[in-house]
Amino acid sequence: MIYSLNVEAFKFHPYDIANINKAIERFGISVIDKNGYYSVERDDTHIIINDGDFIVVSPSADISSYSGLPVYEFKAYTNDRFIRLMEMNNQLKELTDKIFNYNPKEDPRDPIFGKHNIKKNGKKKMDKIVYEFDPKIYPRSLFVMKGCEPKDVIDRFTTRNGSEFEIEIEEGSEPTMTTFPMVRFKDTGKYGELVVVWIDDKDVDLSMISHEAFHVSMDILSELGVKFHADNQEPISYMVGWCAKCISDVVSGKS
């Protein structure tokens, strides 16, 4: 078996069919000897596979009604195609590593300790409403607040383990928007991600919304174990688009 950032892959050889089937049975799939050729199968899905090909397994955007977890999809790749897939996957990993290589002076988010350095923005219109959005396919909510003070966040949310957020006001560090990962909404006990828009609506642009939408999507999918890679981009693409629209609707006043 070969394991990469977002892929589980198994190289197939006919002589090793018993071990391969033992390894992939947890995904509900199996390799069947068809008397002259081999097929990877689950229910009504059948994929012809040859000696030396790779069976690649990854979670899809579909959720099982039985377990509540992502349904695994599987594909077969030739050796050359698989190598190219891994190259693309490594490029994606390099990109995400750069995105998450935070400089605390530039990005106030601390996903470990829940501490954020926030400068007051003077007088601004107060809006203490918590806007909640349900993605339907994943059991986590997106909460959005805007035009509020740090105390408003602390009064309404805690970390997942029930600890209070420590939000410090620090001169010289003025975030525009902040994503608080893995929060718990005190009013309902629901889990999710919180995006706070600290600046005036008119100063928010698309790049800020996209930035936070990616944070939210990565947090939710990573927590739920949803893997994505160059050949399975739909889960992250869907979530980023959905999150961006939700945040945009709050900023624009549509929600």
GROMACS .gro file of C-alpha atoms in nm:
model
  255
    1MET     CA    1   0.000   0.000   0.000
    2ILE     CA    2   0.113   0.356  -0.072
    3TYR     CA    3  -0.028   0.642   0.136
    4SER     CA    4  -0.009   1.006   0.035
    5LEU     CA    5  -0.155   1.329   0.176
    6ASN     CA    6  -0.505   1.273   0.040
    7VAL     CA    7  -0.496   0.931  -0.124
    8GLU     CA    8  -0.478   0.566  -0.033
    9ALA     CA    9  -0.345   0.358  -0.320
   10PHE     CA   10  -0.284  -0.012  -0.368
   11LYS     CA   11  -0.067  -0.156  -0.645
   12PHE     CA   12  -0.233  -0.460  -0.800
   13HIS     CA   13  -0.064  -0.787  -0.898
   14PRO     CA   14  -0.271  -1.100  -0.971
   15TYR     CA   15  -0.051  -1.314  -0.747
   16ASP     CA   16  -0.128  -1.082  -0.454
   17ILE     CA   17  -0.506  -1.063  -0.499
   18ALA     CA   18  -0.583  -1.211  -0.155
   19ASN     CA   19  -0.377  -0.948   0.028
   20ILE     CA   20  -0.517  -0.669  -0.187
   21ASN     CA   21  -0.875  -0.772  -0.109
   22LYS     CA   22  -0.796  -0.791   0.260
   23ALA     CA   23  -0.658  -0.436   0.251
   24ILE     CA   24  -0.948  -0.281   0.058
   25GLU     CA   25  -1.240  -0.467   0.213
   26ARG     CA   26  -1.293  -0.183   0.466
   27PHE     CA   27  -1.392   0.039   0.174
   28GLY     CA   28  -1.655  -0.213   0.059
   29ILE     CA   29  -1.469  -0.296  -0.264
   30SER     CA   30  -1.294  -0.608  -0.393
   31VAL     CA   31  -1.096  -0.738  -0.690
   32ILE     CA   32  -1.268  -1.024  -0.876
   33ASP     CA   33  -1.096  -1.278  -1.102
   34LYS     CA   34  -1.308  -1.290  -1.417
   35ASN     CA   35  -1.127  -1.586  -1.575
   36GLY     CA   36  -0.882  -1.398  -1.792
   37TYR     CA   37  -0.915  -1.044  -1.662
   38TYR     CA   38  -0.966  -0.870  -1.330
   39SER     CA   39  -1.228  -0.623  -1.213
   40VAL     CA   40  -1.249  -0.389  -0.912
   41GLU     CA   41  -1.609  -0.396  -0.795
   42ARG     CA   42  -1.863  -0.261  -0.550
   43ASP     CA   43  -2.235  -0.304  -0.604
   44ASP     CA   44  -2.301  -0.211  -0.968
   45THR     CA   45  -1.965  -0.042  -1.027
   46HIS     CA   46  -1.703  -0.247  -1.216
   47ILE     CA   47  -1.361  -0.124  -1.329
   48ILE     CA   48  -1.123  -0.340  -1.535
   49ILE     CA   49  -0.773  -0.351  -1.386
   50ASN     CA   50  -0.444  -0.486  -1.521
   51ASP     CA   51  -0.126  -0.615  -1.361
   52GLY     CA   52   0.074  -0.321  -1.219
   53ASP     CA   53  -0.219  -0.078  -1.208
   54PHE     CA   54  -0.306   0.118  -0.895
   55ILE     CA   55  -0.639   0.110  -0.713
   56VAL     CA   56  -0.689   0.462  -0.572
   57VAL     CA   57  -0.943   0.517  -0.292
   58SER     CA   58  -1.063   0.849  -0.153
   59PRO     CA   59  -1.371   0.994   0.024
   60SER     CA   60  -1.627   1.156  -0.203
   61ALA     CA   61  -1.862   1.447  -0.133
   62ASP     CA   62  -2.146   1.198  -0.074
   63ILE     CA   63  -2.242   1.113   0.284
   64SER     CA   64  -2.361   0.768   0.389
   65SER     CA   65  -2.713   0.775   0.538
   66TYR     CA   66  -2.610   0.478   0.752
   67SER     CA   67  -2.284   0.598   0.909
   68GLY     CA   68  -2.294   0.974   0.846
   69LEU     CA   69  -1.942   0.954   0.703
   70PRO     CA   70  -1.820   1.023   0.348
   71VAL     CA   71  -1.871   0.743   0.096
   72TYR     CA   72  -1.543   0.620  -0.052
   73GLU     CA   73  -1.496   0.625  -0.427
   74PHE     CA   74  -1.239   0.420  -0.614
   75LYS     CA   75  -1.059   0.439  -0.946
   76ALA     CA   76  -0.791   0.245  -1.133
   77TYR     CA   77  -0.481   0.409  -1.280
   78THR     CA   78  -0.191   0.289  -1.487
   79ASN     CA   79   0.152   0.325  -1.330
   80ASP     CA   80   0.236   0.638  -1.537
   81ARG     CA   81  -0.097   0.805  -1.461
   82PHE     CA   82  -0.058   0.735  -1.090
   83ILE     CA   83   0.289   0.891  -1.083
   84ARG     CA   84   0.148   1.206  -1.244
   85LEU     CA   85  -0.134   1.208  -0.989
   86MET     CA   86   0.120   1.200  -0.705
   87GLU     CA   87   0.314   1.487  -0.860
   88MET     CA   88  -0.001   1.697  -0.874
   89ASN     CA   89  -0.087   1.594  -0.519
   90ASN     CA   90   0.255   1.708  -0.397
   91GLN     CA   91   0.203   2.043  -0.567
   92LEU     CA   92  -0.126   2.082  -0.383
   93LYS     CA   93   0.043   1.994  -0.052
   94GLU     CA   94   0.310   2.259  -0.113
   95LEU     CA   95   0.034   2.514  -0.176
   96THR     CA   96  -0.157   2.429   0.141
   97ASP     CA   97   0.166   2.430   0.345
   98LYS     CA   98   0.234   2.784   0.229
   99ILE     CA   99  -0.121   2.892   0.312
  100PHE     CA  100  -0.094   2.754   0.663
  101ASN     CA  101   0.257   2.884   0.731
  102TYR     CA  102   0.124   3.177   0.929
  103ASN     CA  103   0.312   3.485   1.041
  104PRO     CA  104   0.147   3.589   1.372
  105LYS     CA  105   0.217   3.955   1.300
  106GLU     CA  106   0.022   3.935   0.977
  107ASP     CA  107  -0.246   3.677   1.064
  108PRO     CA  108  -0.397   3.685   1.415
  109ARG     CA  109  -0.554   3.340   1.399
  110ASP     CA  110  -0.415   3.084   1.645
  111PRO     CA  111  -0.606   2.757   1.586
  112ILE     CA  112  -0.439   2.584   1.881
  113PHE     CA  113  -0.494   2.824   2.172
  114GLY     CA  114  -0.790   3.018   2.036
  115LYS     CA  115  -0.613   3.350   2.104
  116HIS     CA  116  -0.642   3.638   1.858
  117ASN     CA  117  -0.481   3.981   1.866
  118ILE     CA  118  -0.735   4.237   1.754
  119LYS     CA  119  -0.714   4.614   1.734
  120LYS     CA  120  -1.027   4.818   1.796
  121ASN     CA  121  -1.157   4.989   1.486
  122GLY     CA  122  -1.317   5.289   1.653
  123LYS     CA  123  -1.687   5.353   1.611
  124LYS     CA  124  -1.874   5.121   1.384
  125LYS     CA  125  -2.225   4.994   1.332
  126MET     CA  126  -2.300   4.716   1.578
  127ASP     CA  127  -2.458   4.394   1.455
  128LYS     CA  128  -2.455   4.123   1.720
  129ILE     CA  129  -2.667   3.878   1.523
  130VAL     CA  130  -2.515   3.535   1.471
  131TYR     CA  131  -2.585   3.419   1.117
  132GLU     CA  132  -2.588   3.041   1.090
  133PHE     CA  133  -2.555   2.837   0.769
  134ASP     CA  134  -2.598   2.461   0.728
  135PRO     CA  135  -2.403   2.293   0.443
  136LYS     CA  136  -2.648   1.997   0.460
  137ILE     CA  137  -2.392   1.739   0.341
  138TYR     CA  138  -2.159   1.786   0.640
  139PRO     CA  139  -2.261   1.789   1.009
  140ARG     CA  140  -2.103   2.125   1.087
  141SER     CA  141  -2.239   2.481   1.077
  142LEU     CA  142  -2.084   2.801   0.950
  143PHE     CA  143  -2.146   3.096   1.182
  144VAL     CA  144  -2.084   3.454   1.069
  145MET     CA  145  -2.082   3.774   1.278
  146LYS     CA  146  -2.001   4.129   1.170
  147GLY     CA  147  -1.955   4.472   1.321
  148CYS     CA  148  -1.915   4.333   1.672
  149GLU     CA  149  -1.667   4.358   1.959
  150PRO     CA  150  -1.451   4.076   2.098
  151LYS     CA  151  -1.685   4.050   2.399
  152ASP     CA  152  -1.975   3.967   2.167
  153VAL     CA  153  -1.783   3.668   2.036
  154ILE     CA  154  -1.683   3.552   2.385
  155ASP     CA  155  -2.044   3.585   2.507
  156ARG     CA  156  -2.176   3.362   2.230
  157PHE     CA  157  -1.905   3.105   2.153
  158THR     CA  158  -1.656   2.876   2.323
  159THR     CA  159  -1.391   2.640   2.192
  160ARG     CA  160  -1.499   2.282   2.119
  161ASN     CA  161  -1.388   2.168   2.467
  162GLY     CA  162  -1.586   2.447   2.636
  163SER     CA  163  -1.297   2.684   2.706
  164GLU     CA  164  -1.353   3.056   2.669
  165PHE     CA  165  -1.176   3.239   2.387
  166GLU     CA  166  -0.904   3.481   2.488
  167ILE     CA  167  -0.926   3.773   2.249
  168GLU     CA  168  -0.666   4.039   2.309
  169ILE     CA  169  -0.676   4.389   2.165
  170GLU     CA  170  -0.332   4.486   2.044
  171GLU     CA  171  -0.231   4.809   1.878
  172GLY     CA  172  -0.062   4.757   1.542
  173SER     CA  173  -0.238   4.431   1.462
  174GLU     CA  174  -0.565   4.501   1.287
  175PRO     CA  175  -0.731   4.201   1.123
  176THR     CA  176  -1.003   4.249   0.867
  177MET     CA  177  -1.171   3.912   0.918
  178THR     CA  178  -1.097   3.620   1.149
  179THR     CA  179  -1.186   3.252   1.137
  180PHE     CA  180  -1.230   3.085   1.475
  181PRO     CA  181  -1.195   2.709   1.416
  182MET     CA  182  -1.389   2.432   1.587
  183VAL     CA  183  -1.626   2.648   1.791
  184ARG     CA  184  -1.936   2.568   1.994
  185PHE     CA  185  -2.238   2.802   1.978
  186LYS     CA  186  -2.356   2.853   2.337
  187ASP     CA  187  -2.723   2.904   2.246
  188THR     CA  188  -2.768   2.570   2.068
  189GLY     CA  189  -2.457   2.364   2.146
  190LYS     CA  190  -2.391   2.323   1.774
  191TYR     CA  191  -2.036   2.273   1.643
  192GLY     CA  192  -1.887   2.457   1.351
  193GLU     CA  193  -1.662   2.737   1.230
  194LEU     CA  194  -1.703   3.106   1.310
  195VAL     CA  195  -1.606   3.389   1.076
  196VAL     CA  196  -1.604   3.740   1.226
  197VAL     CA  197  -1.598   4.047   1.003
  198TRP     CA  198  -1.433   4.320   1.210
  199ILE     CA  199  -1.424   4.600   0.953
  200ASP     CA  200  -1.702   4.795   0.784
  201ASP     CA  201  -1.889   4.610   0.510
  202LYS     CA  202  -1.776   4.856   0.244
  203ASP     CA  203  -1.410   4.773   0.313
  204VAL     CA  204  -1.451   4.397   0.260
  205ASP     CA  205  -1.333   4.266  -0.076
  206LEU     CA  206  -1.347   3.933  -0.255
  207SER     CA  207  -0.993   3.830  -0.161
  208MET     CA  208  -1.073   3.861   0.211
  209ILE     CA  209  -1.387   3.651   0.174
  210SER     CA  210  -1.206   3.386  -0.032
  211HIS     CA  211  -0.924   3.371   0.223
  212GLU     CA  212  -1.158   3.296   0.513
  213ALA     CA  213  -1.372   3.061   0.301
  214PHE     CA  214  -1.064   2.847   0.239
  215HIS     CA  215  -0.979   2.838   0.613
  216VAL     CA  216  -1.334   2.725   0.697
  217SER     CA  217  -1.340   2.460   0.423
  218MET     CA  218  -1.002   2.314   0.521
  219ASP     CA  219  -1.101   2.300   0.889
  220ILE     CA  220  -1.436   2.127   0.830
  221LEU     CA  221  -1.312   1.875   0.573
  222SER     CA  222  -0.997   1.794   0.772
  223GLU     CA  223  -1.193   1.740   1.092
  224LEU     CA  224  -1.436   1.503   0.919
  225GLY     CA  225  -1.157   1.311   0.747
  226VAL     CA  226  -1.258   1.411   0.394
  227LYS     CA  227  -0.954   1.377   0.169
  228PHE     CA  228  -0.910   1.574  -0.149
  229HIS     CA  229  -0.644   1.572  -0.414
  230ALA     CA  230  -0.583   1.667  -0.775
  231ASP     CA  231  -0.818   1.393  -0.895
  232ASN     CA  232  -1.084   1.457  -0.631
  233GLN     CA  233  -1.124   1.834  -0.610
  234GLU     CA  234  -1.501   1.858  -0.575
  235PRO     CA  235  -1.525   1.843  -0.191
  236ILE     CA  236  -1.294   2.140  -0.136
  237SER     CA  237  -1.420   2.329  -0.444
  238TYR     CA  238  -1.781   2.295  -0.333
  239MET     CA  239  -1.707   2.401   0.025
  240VAL     CA  240  -1.498   2.707  -0.068
  241GLY     CA  241  -1.769   2.831  -0.306
  242TRP     CA  242  -2.047   2.767  -0.054
  243CYS     CA  243  -1.861   2.933   0.234
  244ALA     CA  244  -1.770   3.236   0.023
  245LYS     CA  245  -2.135   3.286  -0.076
  246CYS     CA  246  -2.252   3.262   0.285
  247ILE     CA  247  -1.998   3.519   0.406
  248SER     CA  248  -2.071   3.745   0.109
  249ASP     CA  249  -2.445   3.734   0.178
  250VAL     CA  250  -2.387   3.851   0.537
  251VAL     CA  251  -2.150   4.128   0.433
  252SER     CA  252  -2.383   4.251   0.158
  253GLY     CA  253  -2.690   4.235   0.380
  254LYS     CA  254  -2.866   3.964   0.177
  255SER     CA  255  -2.889   3.739   0.485
   0.00000   0.00000   0.00000
